[in-house]
mmCIF file of C-alpha atoms in Angstrom:
data_model
loop_
_atom_site.group_PDB
_atom_site.id
_atom_site.type_symbol
_atom_site.label_atom_id
_atom_site.label_comp_id
_atom_site.label_asym_id
_atom_site.label_seq_id
_atom_site.Cartn_x
_atom_site.Cartn_y
_atom_site.Cartn_z
ATOM 1 C CA GLN V 1 -106.781 -49.868 -32.933
ATOM 2 C CA VAL V 2 -104.187 -52.024 -31.732
ATOM 3 C CA GLN V 3 -100.572 -50.838 -31.580
ATOM 4 C CA LEU V 4 -97.860 -53.588 -31.453
ATOM 5 C CA VAL V 5 -94.012 -52.451 -30.871
ATOM 6 C CA GLU V 6 -91.494 -54.984 -30.653
ATOM 7 C CA SER V 7 -87.871 -54.644 -29.285
ATOM 8 C CA GLY V 8 -84.877 -56.404 -28.675
ATOM 9 C CA GLY V 9 -83.391 -57.322 -31.947
ATOM 10 C CA GLY V 10 -79.452 -56.912 -32.710
ATOM 11 C CA LEU V 11 -76.619 -58.158 -33.655
ATOM 12 C CA VAL V 12 -75.313 -61.804 -32.120
ATOM 13 C CA GLN V 13 -72.889 -64.686 -32.926
ATOM 14 C CA ALA V 14 -73.695 -67.956 -34.093
ATOM 15 C CA GLY V 15 -74.803 -70.042 -31.138
ATOM 16 C CA GLY V 16 -75.934 -66.851 -29.211
ATOM 17 C CA SER V 17 -79.234 -65.471 -27.472
ATOM 18 C CA LEU V 18 -81.621 -63.138 -28.010
ATOM 19 C CA ARG V 19 -84.763 -62.082 -26.658
ATOM 20 C CA LEU V 20 -87.662 -60.117 -28.434
ATOM 21 C CA SER V 21 -90.500 -58.199 -26.776
ATOM 22 C CA CYS V 22 -93.662 -57.189 -28.210
ATOM 23 C CA ALA V 23 -95.988 -54.573 -26.359
ATOM 24 C CA ALA V 24 -99.269 -54.448 -27.374
ATOM 25 C CA SER V 25 -101.495 -51.341 -26.543
ATOM 26 C CA GLY V 26 -104.794 -49.516 -27.797
ATOM 27 C CA ARG V 27 -107.699 -52.088 -28.097
ATOM 28 C CA SER V 28 -105.847 -55.144 -26.833
ATOM 29 C CA SER V 29 -108.806 -56.673 -25.532
ATOM 30 C CA SER V 30 -109.915 -57.341 -29.081
ATOM 31 C CA ILE V 31 -106.501 -59.343 -29.852
ATOM 32 C CA ARG V 32 -107.570 -63.002 -30.261
ATOM 33 C CA THR V 33 -104.228 -64.825 -31.273
ATOM 34 C CA THR V 34 -100.737 -63.398 -31.180
ATOM 35 C CA GLY V 35 -97.665 -64.606 -32.970
ATOM 36 C CA TRP V 36 -94.093 -63.589 -34.024
ATOM 37 C CA TYR V 37 -93.339 -63.848 -38.100
ATOM 38 C CA ARG V 38 -89.941 -63.327 -40.016
ATOM 39 C CA GLN V 39 -89.116 -62.153 -43.089
ATOM 40 C CA ALA V 40 -85.384 -62.481 -44.798
ATOM 41 C CA PRO V 41 -84.240 -60.417 -47.679
ATOM 42 C CA GLY V 42 -85.896 -61.464 -51.145
ATOM 43 C CA LYS V 43 -88.107 -64.406 -49.119
ATOM 44 C CA GLN V 44 -91.515 -64.250 -47.903
ATOM 45 C CA ARG V 45 -92.808 -63.456 -44.342
ATOM 46 C CA ASP V 46 -93.053 -66.650 -42.522
ATOM 47 C CA LEU V 47 -94.704 -67.927 -39.367
ATOM 48 C CA VAL V 48 -91.831 -68.504 -36.625
ATOM 49 C CA ALA V 49 -94.183 -69.161 -33.503
ATOM 50 C CA ALA V 50 -97.757 -68.387 -32.546
ATOM 51 C CA PHE V 51 -100.296 -68.924 -29.822
ATOM 52 C CA THR V 52 -103.645 -70.334 -30.930
ATOM 53 C CA SER V 53 -106.917 -69.111 -29.874
ATOM 54 C CA GLY V 54 -106.926 -71.965 -27.118
ATOM 55 C CA GLY V 55 -103.847 -70.988 -25.843
ATOM 56 C CA SER V 56 -101.203 -73.547 -26.931
ATOM 57 C CA THR V 57 -98.265 -72.609 -29.259
ATOM 58 C CA ASN V 58 -96.962 -73.490 -32.738
ATOM 59 C CA TYR V 59 -93.521 -73.408 -33.785
ATOM 60 C CA ALA V 60 -91.932 -73.413 -37.299
ATOM 61 C CA ASP V 61 -89.927 -76.583 -37.424
ATOM 62 C CA SER V 62 -86.775 -74.631 -37.875
ATOM 63 C CA VAL V 63 -86.912 -73.325 -34.586
ATOM 64 C CA LYS V 64 -88.536 -75.907 -32.721
ATOM 65 C CA GLY V 65 -86.327 -76.552 -29.575
ATOM 66 C CA ARG V 66 -84.257 -73.232 -29.930
ATOM 67 C CA PHE V 67 -87.055 -70.864 -29.638
ATOM 68 C CA THR V 68 -89.874 -70.286 -26.926
ATOM 69 C CA LEU V 69 -92.784 -68.073 -27.003
ATOM 70 C CA SER V 70 -94.416 -66.525 -23.661
ATOM 71 C CA ARG V 71 -96.521 -63.922 -22.820
ATOM 72 C CA ASP V 72 -97.271 -61.734 -19.888
ATOM 73 C CA ASN V 73 -100.801 -60.944 -20.082
ATOM 74 C CA VAL V 74 -100.867 -58.017 -17.120
ATOM 75 C CA ARG V 75 -98.151 -56.276 -19.143
ATOM 76 C CA ASN V 76 -99.780 -57.152 -22.502
ATOM 77 C CA THR V 77 -96.672 -58.052 -23.634
ATOM 78 C CA MET V 78 -95.559 -61.296 -25.705
ATOM 79 C CA TYR V 79 -91.841 -62.565 -25.903
ATOM 80 C CA LEU V 80 -89.817 -64.828 -28.103
ATOM 81 C CA GLN V 81 -86.786 -66.243 -26.379
ATOM 82 C CA MET V 82 -84.268 -67.199 -29.274
ATOM 83 C CA ASN V 83 -81.283 -69.458 -28.179
ATOM 84 C CA SER V 84 -78.680 -71.373 -30.444
ATOM 85 C CA LEU V 85 -78.988 -68.753 -33.092
ATOM 86 C CA LYS V 86 -78.158 -69.563 -36.784
ATOM 87 C CA PRO V 87 -77.160 -67.394 -39.383
ATOM 88 C CA GLU V 88 -80.275 -68.558 -41.422
ATOM 89 C CA ASP V 89 -82.377 -67.092 -38.336
ATOM 90 C CA THR V 90 -81.079 -63.477 -39.765
ATOM 91 C CA ALA V 91 -84.376 -61.788 -40.798
ATOM 92 C CA VAL V 92 -86.667 -58.779 -39.773
ATOM 93 C CA TYR V 93 -89.050 -60.238 -37.026
ATOM 94 C CA TYR V 94 -92.417 -58.867 -37.086
ATOM 95 C CA CYS V 95 -95.183 -59.180 -34.232
ATOM 96 C CA HIS V 96 -98.358 -60.203 -35.184
ATOM 97 C CA ALA V 97 -102.180 -59.621 -33.630
ATOM 98 C CA LEU V 98 -105.333 -61.287 -35.105
ATOM 99 C CA THR V 99 -108.008 -58.936 -33.612
ATOM 100 C CA SER V 100 -111.610 -58.808 -33.821
ATOM 101 C CA MET V 101 -111.034 -55.968 -35.959
ATOM 102 C CA GLY V 102 -108.495 -57.394 -38.043
ATOM 103 C CA ASN V 103 -104.556 -57.867 -38.687
ATOM 104 C CA TYR V 104 -102.074 -55.908 -37.299
ATOM 105 C CA TRP V 105 -98.143 -55.760 -37.532
ATOM 106 C CA GLY V 106 -95.560 -54.212 -35.709
ATOM 107 C CA GLN V 107 -92.771 -52.182 -37.675
ATOM 108 C CA GLY V 108 -90.302 -55.271 -37.195
ATOM 109 C CA THR V 109 -86.862 -55.637 -35.383
ATOM 110 C CA GLN V 110 -83.718 -57.093 -37.203
ATOM 111 C CA VAL V 111 -82.089 -59.692 -36.154
ATOM 112 C CA THR V 112 -78.825 -60.663 -37.394
ATOM 113 C CA VAL V 113 -76.523 -63.852 -36.845
ATOM 114 C CA SER V 114 -73.226 -63.424 -37.702
ATOM 115 C CA SER V 115 -71.300 -67.046 -38.322
#
């Protein structure tokens, strides 16, 4: 089992910044890749940013240049620095881990960007 706990969401004005954190626990050694997804009301859950198995990063076109994915392997924590936030970034953000045992998701953290 792997547990993922997100934090750092909240309400921010357009143009502001937030940093999301995702702390992994349990059998974290089984994790192959991790990333962030988001889901707005009435929409599907989409990839925001993720590490590849080779350690590089992929970003959705809509967040390139504004969001930065990073991680602290000692703390088993992944971060998503979100700058220049826009109202269309409003969504529930989910941490995801692909492990040797399957897919795991965090509980989600709400990000709301006001115009």
